[in-house]
C-alpha cells in the first residue's frame, strides 16, 4: 500500500486516465474529486460490490469481501 501526504488542490495520477484531486480537508475528513473514464467503476470501500454480469449471458460473477477488505471471486 502506498501512503501519501497531499495538500488541497494537489493531484494524484493513477495510470494514464485516472486522476484524484484533493478538493477539501476539514478536520479528519477529506473530500476527493475523481476523474476517470465512464467504463471505470468507482465505489466507496464501505459499500458492498454489486454483482457484475460477465460476457456470457447466464453467467454471474460476484465478489465477496472479507472483514479485512480483501476480495474473493465467489462464482
mmCIF file of N, CA and C in Angstrom:
data_model
loop_
_atom_site.group_PDB
_atom_site.id
_atom_site.type_symbol
_atom_site.label_atom_id
_atom_site.label_comp_id
_atom_site.label_asym_id
_atom_site.label_seq_id
_atom_site.Cartn_x
_atom_site.Cartn_y
_atom_site.Cartn_z
ATOM 1 N N UNK A 1 0.853 -1.176 0.000
ATOM 2 C CA UNK A 1 0.000 0.000 0.000
ATOM 3 C C UNK A 1 0.896 1.235 0.000
ATOM 4 N N UNK A 2 0.590 2.151 -0.868
ATOM 5 C CA UNK A 2 1.307 3.415 -0.950
ATOM 6 C C UNK A 2 0.565 4.443 -0.107
ATOM 7 N N UNK A 3 1.264 5.120 0.790
ATOM 8 C CA UNK A 3 0.659 6.153 1.634
ATOM 9 C C UNK A 3 1.318 7.479 1.281
ATOM 10 N N UNK A 4 0.497 8.480 0.940
ATOM 11 C CA UNK A 4 0.996 9.790 0.531
ATOM 12 C C UNK A 4 0.367 10.894 1.361
ATOM 13 N N UNK A 5 1.092 11.981 1.509
ATOM 14 C CA UNK A 5 0.526 13.200 2.094
ATOM 15 C C UNK A 5 0.274 14.169 0.951
ATOM 16 N N UNK A 6 -0.890 14.765 0.914
ATOM 17 C CA UNK A 6 -1.254 15.704 -0.145
ATOM 18 C C UNK A 6 -1.887 16.930 0.474
ATOM 19 N N UNK A 7 -1.811 18.049 -0.223
ATOM 20 C CA UNK A 7 -2.457 19.290 0.194
ATOM 21 C C UNK A 7 -3.638 19.562 -0.726
ATOM 22 N N UNK A 8 -4.518 20.449 -0.302
ATOM 23 C CA UNK A 8 -5.683 20.815 -1.115
ATOM 24 C C UNK A 8 -5.211 21.295 -2.488
ATOM 25 N N UNK A 9 -5.872 20.785 -3.521
ATOM 26 C CA UNK A 9 -5.553 21.163 -4.889
ATOM 27 C C UNK A 9 -4.526 20.263 -5.557
ATOM 28 N N UNK A 10 -3.808 19.467 -4.778
ATOM 29 C CA UNK A 10 -2.817 18.580 -5.376
ATOM 30 C C UNK A 10 -3.508 17.383 -6.016
ATOM 31 N N UNK A 11 -2.843 16.824 -7.030
ATOM 32 C CA UNK A 11 -3.419 15.742 -7.820
ATOM 33 C C UNK A 11 -2.580 14.482 -7.664
ATOM 34 N N UNK A 12 -3.240 13.356 -7.900
ATOM 35 C CA UNK A 12 -2.570 12.061 -7.917
ATOM 36 C C UNK A 12 -3.048 11.328 -9.160
ATOM 37 N N UNK A 13 -2.122 10.980 -10.049
ATOM 38 C CA UNK A 13 -2.465 10.265 -11.279
ATOM 39 C C UNK A 13 -2.314 8.769 -11.057
ATOM 40 N N UNK A 14 -3.316 8.012 -11.501
ATOM 41 C CA UNK A 14 -3.279 6.556 -11.453
ATOM 42 C C UNK A 14 -3.376 6.076 -12.892
ATOM 43 N N UNK A 15 -2.311 5.483 -13.384
ATOM 44 C CA UNK A 15 -2.285 5.088 -14.789
ATOM 45 C C UNK A 15 -2.326 6.324 -15.672
ATOM 46 N N UNK A 16 -2.856 6.134 -16.878
ATOM 47 C CA UNK A 16 -2.902 7.236 -17.841
ATOM 48 C C UNK A 16 -4.192 8.034 -17.803
ATOM 49 N N UNK A 17 -5.263 7.480 -17.198
ATOM 50 C CA UNK A 17 -6.552 8.145 -17.346
ATOM 51 C C UNK A 17 -7.372 8.282 -16.068
ATOM 52 N N UNK A 18 -6.755 8.116 -14.899
ATOM 53 C CA UNK A 18 -7.470 8.320 -13.636
ATOM 54 C C UNK A 18 -6.716 9.364 -12.822
ATOM 55 N N UNK A 19 -7.441 10.374 -12.347
ATOM 56 C CA UNK A 19 -6.841 11.448 -11.561
ATOM 57 C C UNK A 19 -7.660 11.656 -10.295
ATOM 58 N N UNK A 20 -6.976 11.695 -9.147
ATOM 59 C CA UNK A 20 -7.606 12.058 -7.874
ATOM 60 C C UNK A 20 -7.132 13.455 -7.520
ATOM 61 N N UNK A 21 -8.060 14.311 -7.112
ATOM 62 C CA UNK A 21 -7.727 15.676 -6.707
ATOM 63 C C UNK A 21 -8.229 15.872 -5.286
ATOM 64 N N UNK A 22 -7.369 16.386 -4.408
ATOM 65 C CA UNK A 22 -7.782 16.699 -3.044
ATOM 66 C C UNK A 22 -8.563 18.011 -3.114
ATOM 67 N N UNK A 23 -9.873 17.943 -2.882
ATOM 68 C CA UNK A 23 -10.734 19.122 -3.015
ATOM 69 C C UNK A 23 -10.829 19.924 -1.731
ATOM 70 N N UNK A 24 -10.929 19.219 -0.601
ATOM 71 C CA UNK A 24 -11.137 19.920 0.667
ATOM 72 C C UNK A 24 -10.654 19.035 1.806
ATOM 73 N N UNK A 25 -10.070 19.660 2.828
ATOM 74 C CA UNK A 25 -9.688 18.958 4.050
ATOM 75 C C UNK A 25 -10.295 19.735 5.204
ATOM 76 N N UNK A 26 -11.085 19.056 6.022
ATOM 77 C CA UNK A 26 -11.712 19.695 7.188
ATOM 78 C C UNK A 26 -11.628 18.712 8.355
ATOM 79 N N UNK A 27 -10.773 18.995 9.310
ATOM 80 C CA UNK A 27 -10.605 18.082 10.441
ATOM 81 C C UNK A 27 -10.070 16.750 9.958
ATOM 82 N N UNK A 28 -10.782 15.674 10.286
ATOM 83 C CA UNK A 28 -10.340 14.344 9.857
ATOM 84 C C UNK A 28 -11.064 13.868 8.600
ATOM 85 N N UNK A 29 -11.630 14.800 7.850
ATOM 86 C CA UNK A 29 -12.411 14.461 6.656
ATOM 87 C C UNK A 29 -11.760 15.071 5.410
ATOM 88 N N UNK A 30 -11.608 14.247 4.381
ATOM 89 C CA UNK A 30 -11.007 14.685 3.121
ATOM 90 C C UNK A 30 -12.034 14.512 2.012
ATOM 91 N N UNK A 31 -12.185 15.520 1.162
ATOM 92 C CA UNK A 31 -13.075 15.426 0.008
ATOM 93 C C UNK A 31 -12.213 15.255 -1.238
ATOM 94 N N UNK A 32 -12.508 14.202 -2.006
ATOM 95 C CA UNK A 32 -11.756 13.893 -3.215
ATOM 96 C C UNK A 32 -12.606 14.122 -4.452
ATOM 97 N N UNK A 33 -11.984 14.587 -5.514
ATOM 98 C CA UNK A 33 -12.613 14.622 -6.833
ATOM 99 C C UNK A 33 -11.921 13.532 -7.648
ATOM 100 N N UNK A 34 -12.699 12.730 -8.344
ATOM 101 C CA UNK A 34 -12.150 11.613 -9.110
ATOM 102 C C UNK A 34 -12.505 11.802 -10.576
ATOM 103 N N UNK A 35 -11.482 11.862 -11.422
ATOM 104 C CA UNK A 35 -11.670 11.941 -12.867
ATOM 105 C C UNK A 35 -11.282 10.581 -13.438
ATOM 106 N N UNK A 36 -12.248 9.907 -14.073
ATOM 107 C CA UNK A 36 -11.981 8.581 -14.633
ATOM 108 C C UNK A 36 -12.886 8.352 -15.836
ATOM 109 N N UNK A 37 -12.482 7.482 -16.749
ATOM 110 C CA UNK A 37 -13.341 7.157 -17.888
ATOM 111 C C UNK A 37 -14.659 6.554 -17.414
ATOM 112 N N UNK A 38 -15.677 6.664 -18.231
ATOM 113 C CA UNK A 38 -17.015 6.188 -17.865
ATOM 114 C C UNK A 38 -17.049 4.685 -17.600
ATOM 115 N N UNK A 39 -16.145 3.922 -18.208
ATOM 116 C CA UNK A 39 -16.170 2.473 -18.010
ATOM 117 C C UNK A 39 -15.446 2.019 -16.741
ATOM 118 N N UNK A 40 -14.872 2.943 -15.979
ATOM 119 C CA UNK A 40 -14.196 2.608 -14.724
ATOM 120 C C UNK A 40 -15.183 2.780 -13.579
ATOM 121 N N UNK A 41 -15.439 1.682 -12.847
ATOM 122 C CA UNK A 41 -16.347 1.751 -11.695
ATOM 123 C C UNK A 41 -15.598 2.339 -10.513
ATOM 124 N N UNK A 42 -16.199 3.327 -9.875
ATOM 125 C CA UNK A 42 -15.640 3.915 -8.662
ATOM 126 C C UNK A 42 -16.679 3.697 -7.571
ATOM 127 N N UNK A 43 -16.329 2.905 -6.560
ATOM 128 C CA UNK A 43 -17.263 2.541 -5.497
ATOM 129 C C UNK A 43 -16.586 2.789 -4.161
ATOM 130 N N UNK A 44 -17.290 3.434 -3.241
ATOM 131 C CA UNK A 44 -16.756 3.650 -1.893
ATOM 132 C C UNK A 44 -16.471 2.303 -1.238
ATOM 133 N N UNK A 45 -15.407 2.225 -0.475
ATOM 134 C CA UNK A 45 -14.978 0.978 0.141
ATOM 135 C C UNK A 45 -15.966 0.381 1.112
ATOM 136 N N UNK A 46 -16.800 1.188 1.751
ATOM 137 C CA UNK A 46 -17.744 0.655 2.736
ATOM 138 C C UNK A 46 -18.999 0.071 2.096
ATOM 139 N N UNK A 47 -19.181 0.256 0.793
ATOM 140 C CA UNK A 47 -20.347 -0.297 0.106
ATOM 141 C C UNK A 47 -20.016 -1.674 -0.445
ATOM 142 N N UNK A 48 -20.937 -2.631 -0.315
ATOM 143 C CA UNK A 48 -20.675 -3.951 -0.895
ATOM 144 C C UNK A 48 -20.706 -3.860 -2.416
ATOM 145 N N UNK A 49 -19.825 -4.587 -3.087
ATOM 146 C CA UNK A 49 -19.839 -4.541 -4.551
ATOM 147 C C UNK A 49 -21.094 -5.195 -5.100
ATOM 148 N N UNK A 50 -21.588 -4.645 -6.207
ATOM 149 C CA UNK A 50 -22.758 -5.220 -6.869
ATOM 150 C C UNK A 50 -22.286 -6.348 -7.772
ATOM 151 N N UNK A 51 -23.098 -7.395 -7.920
ATOM 152 C CA UNK A 51 -22.722 -8.466 -8.854
ATOM 153 C C UNK A 51 -22.582 -7.904 -10.265
ATOM 154 N N UNK A 52 -21.602 -8.417 -11.010
ATOM 155 C CA UNK A 52 -21.389 -7.971 -12.379
ATOM 156 C C UNK A 52 -21.638 -9.136 -13.318
ATOM 157 N N UNK A 53 -22.306 -8.850 -14.400
ATOM 158 C CA UNK A 53 -22.594 -9.880 -15.400
ATOM 159 C C UNK A 53 -21.377 -10.007 -16.309
ATOM 160 N N UNK A 54 -20.969 -11.248 -16.584
ATOM 161 C CA UNK A 54 -19.829 -11.489 -17.465
ATOM 162 C C UNK A 54 -20.276 -11.411 -18.917
ATOM 163 N N UNK A 55 -19.338 -11.638 -19.824
ATOM 164 C CA UNK A 55 -19.641 -11.576 -21.257
ATOM 165 C C UNK A 55 -20.693 -12.602 -21.674
ATOM 166 N N UNK A 56 -20.671 -13.790 -21.075
ATOM 167 C CA UNK A 56 -21.615 -14.844 -21.448
ATOM 168 C C UNK A 56 -22.925 -14.660 -20.707
ATOM 169 N N UNK A 57 -24.057 -14.597 -21.416
ATOM 170 C CA UNK A 57 -25.326 -14.488 -20.712
ATOM 171 C C UNK A 57 -25.544 -15.727 -19.848
ATOM 172 N N UNK A 58 -26.139 -15.544 -18.700
ATOM 173 C CA UNK A 58 -26.409 -16.656 -17.805
ATOM 174 C C UNK A 58 -25.322 -16.886 -16.779
ATOM 175 N N UNK A 59 -24.112 -16.367 -17.014
ATOM 176 C CA UNK A 59 -23.047 -16.493 -16.027
ATOM 177 C C UNK A 59 -23.046 -15.245 -15.162
ATOM 178 N N UNK A 60 -22.864 -15.440 -13.881
ATOM 179 C CA UNK A 60 -22.842 -14.313 -12.962
ATOM 180 C C UNK A 60 -21.600 -14.416 -12.108
ATOM 181 N N UNK A 61 -20.864 -13.319 -12.005
ATOM 182 C CA UNK A 61 -19.694 -13.297 -11.154
ATOM 183 C C UNK A 61 -19.993 -12.365 -9.994
ATOM 184 N N UNK A 62 -19.822 -12.836 -8.779
ATOM 185 C CA UNK A 62 -19.985 -11.978 -7.619
ATOM 186 C C UNK A 62 -18.671 -11.918 -6.876
ATOM 187 N N UNK A 63 -18.487 -10.856 -6.140
ATOM 188 C CA UNK A 63 -17.265 -10.659 -5.375
ATOM 189 C C UNK A 63 -17.639 -10.585 -3.913
ATOM 190 N N UNK A 64 -16.908 -11.299 -3.075
ATOM 191 C CA UNK A 64 -17.154 -11.298 -1.643
ATOM 192 C C UNK A 64 -15.979 -10.625 -0.959
ATOM 193 N N UNK A 65 -16.257 -9.701 -0.051
ATOM 194 C CA UNK A 65 -15.201 -9.029 0.691
ATOM 195 C C UNK A 65 -15.124 -9.595 2.090
ATOM 196 N N UNK A 66 -13.920 -9.931 2.523
ATOM 197 C CA UNK A 66 -13.740 -10.379 3.900
ATOM 198 C C UNK A 66 -13.721 -9.160 4.804
ATOM 199 N N UNK A 67 -13.684 -9.384 6.110
ATOM 200 C CA UNK A 67 -13.654 -8.254 7.033
ATOM 201 C C UNK A 67 -12.336 -7.504 6.961
ATOM 202 N N UNK A 68 -11.356 -8.021 6.238
ATOM 203 C CA UNK A 68 -10.088 -7.320 6.060
ATOM 204 C C UNK A 68 -10.054 -6.570 4.737
ATOM 205 N N UNK A 69 -11.171 -6.556 4.009
ATOM 206 C CA UNK A 69 -11.262 -5.790 2.776
ATOM 207 C C UNK A 69 -10.641 -6.465 1.570
ATOM 208 N N UNK A 70 -10.311 -7.748 1.668
ATOM 209 C CA UNK A 70 -9.733 -8.453 0.531
ATOM 210 C C UNK A 70 -10.843 -9.113 -0.268
ATOM 211 N N UNK A 71 -10.783 -8.976 -1.569
ATOM 212 C CA UNK A 71 -11.843 -9.502 -2.433
ATOM 213 C C UNK A 71 -11.564 -10.951 -2.806
ATOM 214 N N UNK A 72 -12.629 -11.709 -2.927
ATOM 215 C CA UNK A 72 -12.538 -13.087 -3.408
ATOM 216 C C UNK A 72 -13.678 -13.307 -4.381
ATOM 217 N N UNK A 73 -13.386 -13.893 -5.535
ATOM 218 C CA UNK A 73 -14.437 -14.171 -6.515
ATOM 219 C C UNK A 73 -15.197 -15.401 -6.049
ATOM 220 N N UNK A 74 -16.521 -15.269 -5.983
ATOM 221 C CA UNK A 74 -17.367 -16.336 -5.455
ATOM 222 C C UNK A 74 -17.862 -17.247 -6.561
ATOM 223 N N UNK A 75 -18.302 -16.704 -7.677
ATOM 224 C CA UNK A 75 -18.864 -17.582 -8.698
ATOM 225 C C UNK A 75 -18.670 -17.060 -10.076
#
